[in-house]
Amino acid sequence: MSNKANKPLKYTGTIQPPKGYRDENGQPLYPYLPKDELIEAVNLAITLERPLLIKGEPGCGKTKLARAVAYELDLPYIPWNIKSTSRAQDGIYTYDAVARLRDAQLASAGRITESEEIKRINDPKTYREWGPLGKAFQSEKRAVLLIDEIDKADIDFPNDLLLELDERRFTVAETKEEIFCQDNSPIIFITSNDEKDLPDAFLRRCLFHYIEFPNQDRLIEILTNRFEQSPDNPLINAATEHFLELREILQEEKGDAGKKVSTSELIDWFDILHRQPQDEILAKLNGQLPYLGTLLKSWDDRRIYLRQFQPDEEEKE
């Protein structure tokens, strides 16, 4: 029976993994706290069977959304991590024509004689391997497909996926296979850091949502859920206050062009802070920000910090 005949899928953002949970690949999965607007966008993408294009600052949780949806809905999760060398074709399938030619030559030279092996060589499907998109289209259970950081690829990459994303079908030229995705259309999330503009034709096929940077209350909620802390913990309040102050200073100095400290870096920073004796670390926060290497990733950012908080130290540097 198809998914369409079953109860419609609905993401709520309320079903979270237990402490210490790891997926089938051994990767940890933490609570994900989406806003109502993001939950609505996810459910629109599920209902309309359209890809959801997610933008936002690096480190704001774009990538983790797909895993959270897959966990709550108990669906297969298939990631496709895009690089500058990625081709759209490779995400659908790859075909090893060189290996087939080599094996055919070995067989004709009599170096391969087993009948089963000869049969395998004569079957072109032997040398075809499905990519993430090809797997998602053929999944027996509706899958969650993440196309991560699509703006890293060549400008032609999104246009090369128009037919597949729009009509949910593709052809394997070497084997003459026609693959149609009808009942189990994948839930597709596409992330972008806005490194380059995406083509209009591609954007027309997507729904869109921008993840805003969290305010302090939201950051406190993220940390309390991630580390199972009380929201009244003075360390959480102090850490988020100093973190937001640092973001504001970097914004004033560098504008939108510079790298901003992100939510993921706040999580790393707090992970270190809360391991220390609380009285000691709170005293340190009153004077300077410890463990700056978890927050500031360039010398220019560190100089800005020193100039604002420790001008004498900045002069020594």
CSV table of N, CA, C and O in Angstrom, one decimal, residues 148-236:
chain,number,residue,atom,x,y,z
A,148,ASP,N,22.8,18.8,0.7
A,148,ASP,CA,23.4,19.8,1.7
A,148,ASP,C,24.4,20.7,1.0
A,148,ASP,O,25.4,20.3,0.3
A,149,GLU,N,24.2,22.0,1.2
A,149,GLU,CA,25.1,23.1,0.6
A,149,GLU,C,25.2,23.0,-0.9
A,149,GLU,O,26.3,22.9,-1.5
A,150,ILE,N,24.0,23.1,-1.5
A,150,ILE,CA,23.9,23.1,-3.0
A,150,ILE,C,24.7,24.2,-3.6
A,150,ILE,O,25.2,24.1,-4.8
A,151,ASP,N,24.9,25.3,-2.9
A,151,ASP,CA,25.6,26.5,-3.5
A,151,ASP,C,27.1,26.3,-3.7
A,151,ASP,O,27.8,27.1,-4.2
A,152,LYS,N,27.6,25.1,-3.1
A,152,LYS,CA,29.0,24.8,-3.3
A,152,LYS,C,29.3,24.4,-4.7
A,152,LYS,O,30.4,24.5,-5.2
A,153,ALA,N,28.3,23.8,-5.4
A,153,ALA,CA,28.5,23.2,-6.7
A,153,ALA,C,28.6,24.2,-7.8
A,153,ALA,O,28.3,25.4,-7.6
A,154,ASP,N,28.9,23.8,-9.0
A,154,ASP,CA,28.9,24.6,-10.2
A,154,ASP,C,27.5,25.2,-10.4
A,154,ASP,O,26.5,24.6,-10.0
A,155,ILE,N,27.4,26.3,-11.0
A,155,ILE,CA,26.1,27.0,-11.3
A,155,ILE,C,25.2,26.2,-12.1
A,155,ILE,O,23.9,26.3,-11.9
A,156,ASP,N,25.7,25.3,-12.9
A,156,ASP,CA,24.8,24.4,-13.7
A,156,ASP,C,24.2,23.3,-12.9
A,156,ASP,O,23.2,22.6,-13.4
A,157,PHE,N,24.7,23.0,-11.7
A,157,PHE,CA,24.3,21.8,-10.9
A,157,PHE,C,22.8,21.9,-10.7
A,157,PHE,O,22.1,20.9,-10.9
A,158,PRO,N,22.2,23.0,-10.1
A,158,PRO,CA,20.7,22.9,-9.8
A,158,PRO,C,19.9,22.7,-11.1
A,158,PRO,O,18.9,22.0,-11.1
A,159,ASN,N,20.3,23.3,-12.2
A,159,ASN,CA,19.5,23.2,-13.5
A,159,ASN,C,19.5,21.7,-14.0
A,159,ASN,O,18.6,21.3,-14.6
A,160,ASP,N,20.6,21.0,-13.7
A,160,ASP,CA,20.7,19.6,-14.1
A,160,ASP,C,19.8,18.7,-13.3
A,160,ASP,O,19.7,17.5,-13.7
A,161,LEU,N,19.2,19.2,-12.3
A,161,LEU,CA,18.2,18.4,-11.5
A,161,LEU,C,16.8,18.8,-11.7
A,161,LEU,O,15.9,18.2,-11.0
A,162,LEU,N,16.5,19.7,-12.6
A,162,LEU,CA,15.1,20.2,-12.8
A,162,LEU,C,14.1,19.1,-13.1
A,162,LEU,O,13.0,19.0,-12.5
A,163,LEU,N,14.4,18.2,-14.0
A,163,LEU,CA,13.5,17.1,-14.4
A,163,LEU,C,13.2,16.2,-13.2
A,163,LEU,O,12.1,15.8,-12.9
A,164,GLU,N,14.3,15.8,-12.6
A,164,GLU,CA,14.2,14.8,-11.5
A,164,GLU,C,13.4,15.4,-10.4
A,164,GLU,O,12.6,14.7,-9.8
A,165,LEU,N,13.6,16.6,-10.0
A,165,LEU,CA,12.9,17.2,-8.9
A,165,LEU,C,11.5,17.5,-9.2
A,165,LEU,O,10.6,17.4,-8.4
A,166,ASP,N,11.2,17.9,-10.5
A,166,ASP,CA,9.9,18.3,-10.9
A,166,ASP,C,9.0,17.1,-11.2
A,166,ASP,O,7.9,17.0,-10.7
A,167,GLU,N,9.5,16.1,-11.9
A,167,GLU,CA,8.7,15.0,-12.4
A,167,GLU,C,9.0,13.7,-11.7
A,167,GLU,O,8.4,12.7,-11.9
A,168,ARG,N,10.0,13.7,-10.8
A,168,ARG,CA,10.4,12.5,-10.0
A,168,ARG,C,10.6,11.3,-10.9
A,168,ARG,O,10.1,10.2,-10.6
A,169,ARG,N,11.4,11.5,-11.9
A,169,ARG,CA,11.8,10.4,-12.8
A,169,ARG,C,13.1,10.6,-13.4
A,169,ARG,O,13.6,11.8,-13.5
A,170,PHE,N,13.8,9.5,-13.8
A,170,PHE,CA,15.0,9.7,-14.6
A,170,PHE,C,15.3,8.4,-15.4
A,170,PHE,O,14.6,7.3,-15.1
A,171,THR,N,16.2,8.5,-16.3
A,171,THR,CA,16.5,7.3,-17.2
A,171,THR,C,18.0,7.0,-17.0
A,171,THR,O,18.9,7.9,-17.0
A,172,VAL,N,18.3,5.7,-16.9
A,172,VAL,CA,19.7,5.2,-16.9
A,172,VAL,C,20.0,4.9,-18.4
A,172,VAL,O,19.6,3.9,-18.9
A,173,ALA,N,20.8,5.7,-19.0
A,173,ALA,CA,21.0,5.6,-20.5
A,173,ALA,C,21.7,4.3,-20.8
A,173,ALA,O,21.4,3.6,-21.8
A,174,GLU,N,22.7,3.8,-19.9
A,174,GLU,CA,23.5,2.6,-20.3
A,174,GLU,C,22.6,1.3,-20.1
A,174,GLU,O,23.0,0.4,-20.8
A,175,THR,N,21.6,1.3,-19.3
A,175,THR,CA,20.8,0.1,-19.1
A,175,THR,C,19.4,0.2,-19.6
A,175,THR,O,18.7,-0.8,-19.5
A,176,LYS,N,19.0,1.4,-20.1
A,176,LYS,CA,17.7,1.7,-20.6
A,176,LYS,C,16.6,1.6,-19.5
A,176,LYS,O,15.4,1.4,-19.8
A,177,GLU,N,17.0,1.7,-18.3
A,177,GLU,CA,16.0,1.6,-17.2
A,177,GLU,C,15.3,3.0,-17.0
A,177,GLU,O,15.9,4.0,-17.1
A,178,GLU,N,14.0,2.9,-16.9
A,178,GLU,CA,13.2,4.1,-16.6
A,178,GLU,C,12.7,4.0,-15.2
A,178,GLU,O,12.0,3.1,-14.8
A,179,ILE,N,13.2,5.0,-14.4
A,179,ILE,CA,12.9,5.0,-12.9
A,179,ILE,C,11.8,6.0,-12.7
A,179,ILE,O,12.0,7.2,-12.9
A,180,PHE,N,10.7,5.6,-12.1
A,180,PHE,CA,9.6,6.5,-11.8
A,180,PHE,C,9.4,6.5,-10.3
A,180,PHE,O,9.2,5.4,-9.7
A,181,CYS,N,9.3,7.6,-9.7
A,181,CYS,CA,8.9,7.7,-8.2
A,181,CYS,C,7.5,8.2,-8.1
A,181,CYS,O,7.2,9.3,-8.4
A,182,GLN,N,6.6,7.3,-7.7
A,182,GLN,CA,5.2,7.6,-7.7
A,182,GLN,C,4.6,7.7,-6.3
A,182,GLN,O,4.3,8.8,-5.8
A,183,ASP,N,4.6,6.6,-5.6
A,183,ASP,CA,3.9,6.5,-4.3
A,183,ASP,C,4.8,7.0,-3.2
A,183,ASP,O,4.3,7.5,-2.2
A,184,ASN,N,6.1,6.8,-3.3
A,184,ASN,CA,7.0,7.0,-2.1
A,184,ASN,C,7.9,8.2,-2.5
A,184,ASN,O,9.1,8.1,-2.3
A,185,SER,N,7.3,9.3,-2.9
A,185,SER,CA,8.1,10.5,-3.2
A,185,SER,C,8.9,10.9,-2.0
A,185,SER,O,8.4,11.1,-0.9
A,186,PRO,N,10.2,11.1,-2.1
A,186,PRO,CA,11.0,11.5,-0.9
A,186,PRO,C,10.7,12.9,-0.4
A,186,PRO,O,10.3,13.8,-1.2
A,187,ILE,N,11.0,13.1,0.8
A,187,ILE,CA,10.9,14.5,1.4
A,187,ILE,C,12.3,15.1,1.3
A,187,ILE,O,13.2,14.6,1.8
A,188,ILE,N,12.4,16.1,0.4
A,188,ILE,CA,13.7,16.6,0.1
A,188,ILE,C,14.0,18.0,0.7
A,188,ILE,O,13.2,18.9,0.6
A,189,PHE,N,15.1,18.0,1.4
A,189,PHE,CA,15.6,19.3,2.0
A,189,PHE,C,16.9,19.7,1.3
A,189,PHE,O,17.7,18.9,1.1
A,190,ILE,N,16.9,21.0,0.9
A,190,ILE,CA,18.1,21.5,0.2
A,190,ILE,C,18.6,22.7,1.1
A,190,ILE,O,17.8,23.6,1.4
A,191,THR,N,19.9,22.7,1.4
A,191,THR,CA,20.4,23.8,2.2
A,191,THR,C,21.4,24.6,1.3
A,191,THR,O,22.0,24.1,0.4
A,192,SER,N,21.5,25.9,1.7
A,192,SER,CA,22.3,26.8,1.0
A,192,SER,C,22.8,27.9,1.9
A,192,SER,O,22.1,28.3,2.8
A,193,ASN,N,24.1,28.2,1.8
A,193,ASN,CA,24.7,29.3,2.6
A,193,ASN,C,24.8,30.6,1.8
A,193,ASN,O,25.5,31.5,2.2
A,194,ASP,N,24.1,30.6,0.7
A,194,ASP,CA,24.1,31.8,-0.2
A,194,ASP,C,25.5,32.2,-0.7
A,194,ASP,O,25.7,33.4,-0.9
A,195,GLU,N,26.3,31.2,-1.0
A,195,GLU,CA,27.6,31.6,-1.6
A,195,GLU,C,27.5,32.0,-3.0
A,195,GLU,O,28.3,32.7,-3.5
A,196,LYS,N,26.4,31.5,-3.6
A,196,LYS,CA,26.1,32.0,-5.0
A,196,LYS,C,24.6,31.9,-5.2
A,196,LYS,O,23.9,31.2,-4.5
A,197,ASP,N,24.1,32.7,-6.2
A,197,ASP,CA,22.7,32.7,-6.5
A,197,ASP,C,22.3,31.4,-7.1
A,197,ASP,O,23.1,30.8,-7.9
A,198,LEU,N,21.1,31.0,-6.9
A,198,LEU,CA,20.5,29.8,-7.5
A,198,LEU,C,19.6,30.2,-8.7
A,198,LEU,O,19.0,31.2,-8.6
A,199,PRO,N,19.6,29.4,-9.7
A,199,PRO,CA,18.8,29.8,-10.9
A,199,PRO,C,17.3,29.9,-10.6
A,199,PRO,O,16.7,29.2,-9.8
A,200,ASP,N,16.6,30.8,-11.3
A,200,ASP,CA,15.2,31.0,-11.1
A,200,ASP,C,14.4,29.8,-11.4
A,200,ASP,O,13.4,29.5,-10.7
A,201,ALA,N,14.8,29.0,-12.4
A,201,ALA,CA,14.0,27.8,-12.8
A,201,ALA,C,14.1,26.8,-11.6
A,201,ALA,O,13.1,26.1,-11.4
A,202,PHE,N,15.2,26.7,-11.0
A,202,PHE,CA,15.3,25.8,-9.8
A,202,PHE,C,14.5,26.3,-8.7
A,202,PHE,O,13.8,25.5,-8.0
A,203,LEU,N,14.6,27.6,-8.4
A,203,LEU,CA,13.8,28.2,-7.2
A,203,LEU,C,12.3,28.0,-7.4
A,203,LEU,O,11.6,27.8,-6.4
A,204,ARG,N,11.8,28.1,-8.6
A,204,ARG,CA,10.4,27.9,-8.9
A,204,ARG,C,9.9,26.5,-8.4
A,204,ARG,O,8.7,26.4,-8.1
A,205,ARG,N,10.8,25.6,-8.4
A,205,ARG,CA,10.4,24.2,-8.0
A,205,ARG,C,10.5,23.9,-6.5
A,205,ARG,O,10.2,22.8,-6.1
A,206,CYS,N,10.9,24.9,-5.8
A,206,CYS,CA,11.2,24.7,-4.3
A,206,CYS,C,10.2,25.6,-3.5
A,206,CYS,O,9.8,26.6,-3.9
A,207,LEU,N,10.0,25.1,-2.3
A,207,LEU,CA,9.5,26.0,-1.2
A,207,LEU,C,10.7,26.6,-0.5
A,207,LEU,O,11.8,26.1,-0.6
A,208,PHE,N,10.5,27.6,0.3
A,208,PHE,CA,11.6,28.3,0.8
A,208,PHE,C,11.4,28.7,2.3
A,208,PHE,O,10.2,29.0,2.7
A,209,HIS,N,12.4,28.6,3.1
A,209,HIS,CA,12.4,29.1,4.5
A,209,HIS,C,13.7,29.5,4.9
A,209,HIS,O,14.7,28.9,4.6
A,210,TYR,N,13.7,30.7,5.6
A,210,TYR,CA,15.0,31.2,6.1
A,210,TYR,C,15.0,31.0,7.7
A,210,TYR,O,14.0,31.5,8.3
A,211,ILE,N,16.0,30.4,8.2
A,211,ILE,CA,16.1,30.2,9.6
A,211,ILE,C,16.7,31.4,10.3
A,211,ILE,O,17.9,31.6,10.1
A,212,GLU,N,16.0,32.1,11.0
A,212,GLU,CA,16.5,33.3,11.7
A,212,GLU,C,17.4,32.9,12.8
A,212,GLU,O,17.2,31.9,13.5
A,213,PHE,N,18.4,33.8,13.2
A,213,PHE,CA,19.2,33.5,14.3
A,213,PHE,C,18.4,33.6,15.6
A,213,PHE,O,17.7,34.5,15.8
A,214,PRO,N,18.6,32.6,16.5
A,214,PRO,CA,17.8,32.6,17.7
A,214,PRO,C,18.1,33.8,18.6
A,214,PRO,O,19.2,34.3,18.7
A,215,ASN,N,17.0,34.3,19.4
A,215,ASN,CA,17.3,35.3,20.4
A,215,ASN,C,17.8,34.6,21.7
A,215,ASN,O,17.9,33.3,21.7
A,216,GLN,N,18.0,35.3,22.7
A,216,GLN,CA,18.6,34.7,23.9
A,216,GLN,C,17.7,33.6,24.5
A,216,GLN,O,18.2,32.6,25.0
A,217,ASP,N,16.4,33.9,24.6
A,217,ASP,CA,15.5,32.9,25.2
A,217,ASP,C,15.6,31.6,24.4
A,217,ASP,O,15.6,30.5,25.0
A,218,ARG,N,15.7,31.7,23.1
A,218,ARG,CA,15.7,30.5,22.3
A,218,ARG,C,17.1,29.8,22.5
A,218,ARG,O,17.2,28.6,22.5
A,219,LEU,N,18.2,30.6,22.6
A,219,LEU,CA,19.5,30.0,22.8
A,219,LEU,C,19.5,29.2,24.1
A,219,LEU,O,20.1,28.1,24.3
A,220,ILE,N,18.9,29.8,25.2
A,220,ILE,CA,18.8,29.2,26.5
A,220,ILE,C,18.0,27.8,26.4
A,220,ILE,O,18.4,26.8,26.9
A,221,GLU,N,16.9,27.9,25.6
A,221,GLU,CA,16.1,26.7,25.4
A,221,GLU,C,17.0,25.6,24.7
A,221,GLU,O,16.9,24.4,25.0
A,222,ILE,N,17.7,26.0,23.7
A,222,ILE,CA,18.6,25.0,23.0
A,222,ILE,C,19.6,24.4,23.9
A,222,ILE,O,19.8,23.2,23.9
A,223,LEU,N,20.3,25.2,24.7
A,223,LEU,CA,21.3,24.7,25.6
A,223,LEU,C,20.7,23.8,26.7
A,223,LEU,O,21.3,22.8,27.1
A,224,THR,N,19.6,24.2,27.3
A,224,THR,CA,19.0,23.4,28.3
A,224,THR,C,18.5,22.0,27.8
A,224,THR,O,18.7,21.0,28.5
A,225,ASN,N,18.1,22.0,26.6
A,225,ASN,CA,17.7,20.7,26.0
A,225,ASN,C,18.9,19.8,25.6
A,225,ASN,O,18.9,18.6,25.8
A,226,ARG,N,19.9,20.5,25.1
A,226,ARG,CA,21.1,19.8,24.6
A,226,ARG,C,21.8,19.2,25.8
A,226,ARG,O,22.3,18.0,25.8
A,227,PHE,N,22.0,19.9,26.9
A,227,PHE,CA,22.8,19.5,28.0
A,227,PHE,C,22.0,19.2,29.3
A,227,PHE,O,22.6,18.9,30.3
A,228,GLU,N,20.7,19.1,29.1
A,228,GLU,CA,19.8,18.7,30.2
A,228,GLU,C,20.1,19.6,31.5
A,228,GLU,O,20.4,19.1,32.6
A,229,GLN,N,20.1,20.9,31.3
A,229,GLN,CA,20.3,21.9,32.3
A,229,GLN,C,19.0,22.6,32.7
A,229,GLN,O,18.1,22.6,31.9
A,230,SER,N,19.0,23.2,33.8
A,230,SER,CA,17.9,24.0,34.2
A,230,SER,C,18.0,25.4,33.5
A,230,SER,O,19.1,25.9,33.4
A,231,PRO,N,16.9,25.9,33.0
A,231,PRO,CA,16.9,27.2,32.3
A,231,PRO,C,17.3,28.3,33.3
A,231,PRO,O,17.7,29.4,32.9
A,232,ASP,N,17.3,28.1,34.6
A,232,ASP,CA,17.7,29.1,35.6
A,232,ASP,C,19.2,29.0,35.9
A,232,ASP,O,19.7,29.7,36.8
A,233,ASN,N,19.9,28.0,35.3
A,233,ASN,CA,21.3,27.9,35.6
A,233,ASN,C,22.0,29.2,35.2
A,233,ASN,O,21.9,29.7,34.1
A,234,PRO,N,22.7,29.8,36.2
A,234,PRO,CA,23.3,31.1,35.9
A,234,PRO,C,24.4,31.0,34.9
A,234,PRO,O,24.7,32.0,34.2
A,235,LEU,N,25.0,29.8,34.7
A,235,LEU,CA,26.1,29.7,33.7
A,235,LEU,C,25.5,29.8,32.3
A,235,LEU,O,26.0,30.4,31.4
A,236,ILE,N,24.3,29.2,32.1
A,236,ILE,CA,23.6,29.3,30.8
A,236,ILE,C,23.3,30.8,30.4
A,236,ILE,O,23.5,31.3,29.3
